[in-house]
Amino acid sequence: MPIRVGNKADGDDFFDRTAEREDLWRYLAGNHVVLSGARRLGKTSLLQRLAEEAAERGWQARLLDVEGIDSAEAFVDQLARAFDEATLSGGRRSVGAAVTRVFASLRKVDVRVPGGAGVGLELQALTETPWRKAALALQERVSGQTQLFLIDEFSVFLDKLLARDALDGERLLGWLRAWRQQAGLACRFVFSGSIGLNALLARHHLSTRFNDCADFRLGPFKPAAALAMLAELAQREQWPVAADSLEHLCRRVGWLSPFYLNLLLDGSLQAARERLEEDRTAQRLLTIDDIDAAYDRLLANRSRFFHWFQRLARELQEPQLSFTLALLAAVARAENGLSRRQLATRLTRHEPDPDRRAERLDEALLLLEEDGYLDAGETIHFPSFLLRDYWRRNHGR
């Protein structure tokens, strides 16, 4: 089996995340969840594993990728098709007609679902939008069921929707929030995406639309999990490894993202194969020199990292774009990172006014930390050494 270096990891290619999965199931007993975290940490793979585990946990789950749509109507339609009448186990079909008749006059109705459990439906007073009827029908149909909506790339969808129709985006978020806060709700939502939802909401002054959800931030692998994964993958490739070579690979990556670990391991094995082709007497052994050669080769391949730059150039307007790029360049040049005060001083030329500079710095750090460029703790630094070295080489002036 080839090493996964970009595709969703499933089956035997999904490693670890045991503690994270247990925490998420615990949260979902009483909460809806925003699954946040930088790109390339495996959020989609984690959602897929949750979907696979859902039945044994008493949930009926659907993983929905909404990246390809840009309207509230299409979003509601995709959710409705995922949980149509045929899909629901048992459902509340017998009371659907009665509830529909009172949609126009009641804000809250009490419904009895099969088995006698009650659920209060809080009906959002939606304006006459093309998706209103379908949204309320979906809400009525699913609310009393233990259904789990795993919504991937929600932030990408929302970014496009707000750019296309900000008012309709606000209506959709308002309806979803009212639904999540409904009394006796049995279904649950998990929202995730490859761009930071919190920064997106803050930019549009919509943060309160999600303050009812638990924010679960996915981090990188722990060292033991990273080493176990690398050892398993090297064994699958039938490559023995020299002492400390896998530890060296982890040190070079720095930020133990499964994607970048796999990427560097794949490149290291390629370097080792080329070394054997050049010297047939060489030992078949993955070495530290192979890893260093692969690291240098990765940095020379600008296309592997250029999307990090493109994302900022596409999403930010001037003068915030120039300010953010100058911030990243300053941090990339500092071997051990910078304090906030040091960073603010280095950005004086880009924003002389101290109050405005502090505001711009807050905005930039929220975005850059949520999307995985920087760790904005006591010392602001690139957690990924690969990204830091790429940025220093190509955008560090």
XYZ file of C-alpha atoms in Angstrom, residues 63-223:
161
model
C -20.479 12.778 6.578
C -21.301 15.663 4.257
C -18.741 17.633 2.243
C -20.276 21.039 1.450
C -17.218 22.631 -0.188
C -18.756 22.550 -3.652
C -21.885 24.593 -2.880
C -22.379 28.317 -2.251
C -26.045 28.867 -1.395
C -28.202 28.319 1.678
C -30.758 26.517 -0.466
C -28.181 23.990 -1.674
C -26.919 23.495 1.895
C -30.378 22.711 3.260
C -31.051 20.427 0.301
C -27.856 18.457 0.925
C -28.744 17.947 4.591
C -32.306 16.978 3.703
C -31.181 14.393 1.149
C -28.754 12.893 3.664
C -31.553 12.314 6.157
C -34.665 11.732 4.097
C -37.651 9.740 5.283
C -36.226 6.487 3.957
C -32.996 7.012 5.872
C -34.443 7.722 9.286
C -34.815 4.713 11.577
C -38.375 4.826 12.904
C -38.733 8.586 12.528
C -41.710 10.676 13.392
C -43.576 10.187 10.150
C -46.960 9.843 11.785
C -46.873 13.380 13.220
C -45.341 15.157 10.241
C -48.619 16.356 8.724
C -49.909 17.704 12.033
C -46.761 19.698 12.662
C -46.723 21.098 9.116
C -50.230 22.556 9.590
C -49.154 24.686 12.545
C -45.797 25.928 11.175
C -47.292 29.264 10.160
C -48.920 30.097 13.513
C -46.810 28.522 16.263
C -43.248 29.205 17.347
C -42.988 26.163 19.579
C -44.827 22.875 19.279
C -44.526 19.779 21.430
C -44.249 16.618 19.442
C -44.529 13.009 20.551
C -42.169 10.734 18.746
C -42.580 6.958 18.531
C -41.774 5.518 21.915
C -43.341 8.413 23.801
C -40.306 10.734 24.074
C -41.172 14.410 23.833
C -39.215 17.041 21.986
C -39.876 20.775 21.782
C -39.459 22.248 18.335
C -38.227 25.835 18.444
C -39.186 27.159 15.032
C -37.051 30.008 13.753
C -39.162 32.866 12.413
C -37.566 32.695 8.977
C -38.423 35.166 6.272
C -39.777 33.845 2.996
C -36.609 32.414 1.512
C -36.490 29.699 -1.172
C -35.186 27.260 1.439
C -37.517 28.079 4.363
C -40.040 25.259 3.845
C -37.359 22.606 3.307
C -35.383 23.834 6.349
C -38.321 23.663 8.725
C -39.433 20.284 7.348
C -35.901 18.929 7.903
C -35.839 20.340 11.422
C -39.193 18.764 12.264
C -38.211 15.414 10.745
C -34.811 14.992 12.387
C -34.891 16.788 15.742
C -36.166 13.847 17.774
C -33.774 11.345 16.200
C -30.244 10.443 17.271
C -28.821 11.637 13.978
C -25.314 13.010 13.657
C -24.514 15.618 10.990
C -20.754 15.609 10.310
C -20.388 18.675 8.089
C -16.960 18.965 6.494
C -15.671 22.116 4.764
C -18.459 24.151 6.375
C -16.165 27.162 6.718
C -15.252 27.028 3.009
C -18.944 26.905 2.107
C -19.802 29.724 4.515
C -17.013 31.925 3.168
C -18.471 31.609 -0.339
C -22.043 32.087 0.863
C -21.256 35.281 2.777
C -19.418 36.677 -0.249
C -22.359 35.790 -2.507
C -25.262 36.772 -0.226
C -24.323 37.989 3.260
C -27.929 38.404 4.383
C -28.890 34.866 3.393
C -25.751 33.625 5.165
C -26.834 35.354 8.363
C -30.322 33.858 8.037
C -28.877 30.370 7.639
C -26.595 30.747 10.653
C -29.494 32.115 12.701
C -31.715 29.180 11.802
C -28.985 26.626 12.571
C -28.313 28.238 15.944
C -32.006 28.279 16.859
C -32.251 24.616 15.857
C -29.211 23.657 17.949
C -30.727 25.361 20.992
C -34.067 23.623 20.599
C -35.435 21.997 23.768
C -35.024 18.217 23.941
C -32.970 18.025 20.757
C -31.654 14.525 20.025
C -29.620 15.152 16.860
C -26.131 16.677 16.902
C -23.914 18.720 14.585
C -20.157 18.715 14.053
C -18.846 21.532 11.841
C -15.354 21.549 10.389
C -13.372 23.025 7.520
C -9.965 23.674 6.021
C -10.130 27.399 6.776
C -10.621 28.701 10.292
C -14.286 29.123 11.153
C -13.640 31.315 14.194
C -11.544 33.815 12.226
C -14.122 33.858 9.426
C -16.967 34.554 11.860
C -14.958 37.267 13.611
C -14.233 38.977 10.295
C -17.956 39.169 9.547
C -18.959 40.002 13.151
C -20.912 36.752 13.434
C -19.087 35.015 16.293
C -22.225 34.854 18.454
C -23.841 32.560 15.875
C -21.636 29.691 17.079
C -21.030 30.479 20.748
C -23.380 27.633 21.701
C -21.001 25.002 20.258
C -18.073 23.358 22.011
C -14.822 24.305 20.258
C -12.703 21.162 19.931
C -9.259 22.018 18.588
C -7.404 19.177 16.918
C -3.669 19.248 17.509
C -0.731 17.448 15.926
C 0.274 13.898 16.798
C 2.018 13.213 20.063
C 5.623 11.989 19.528
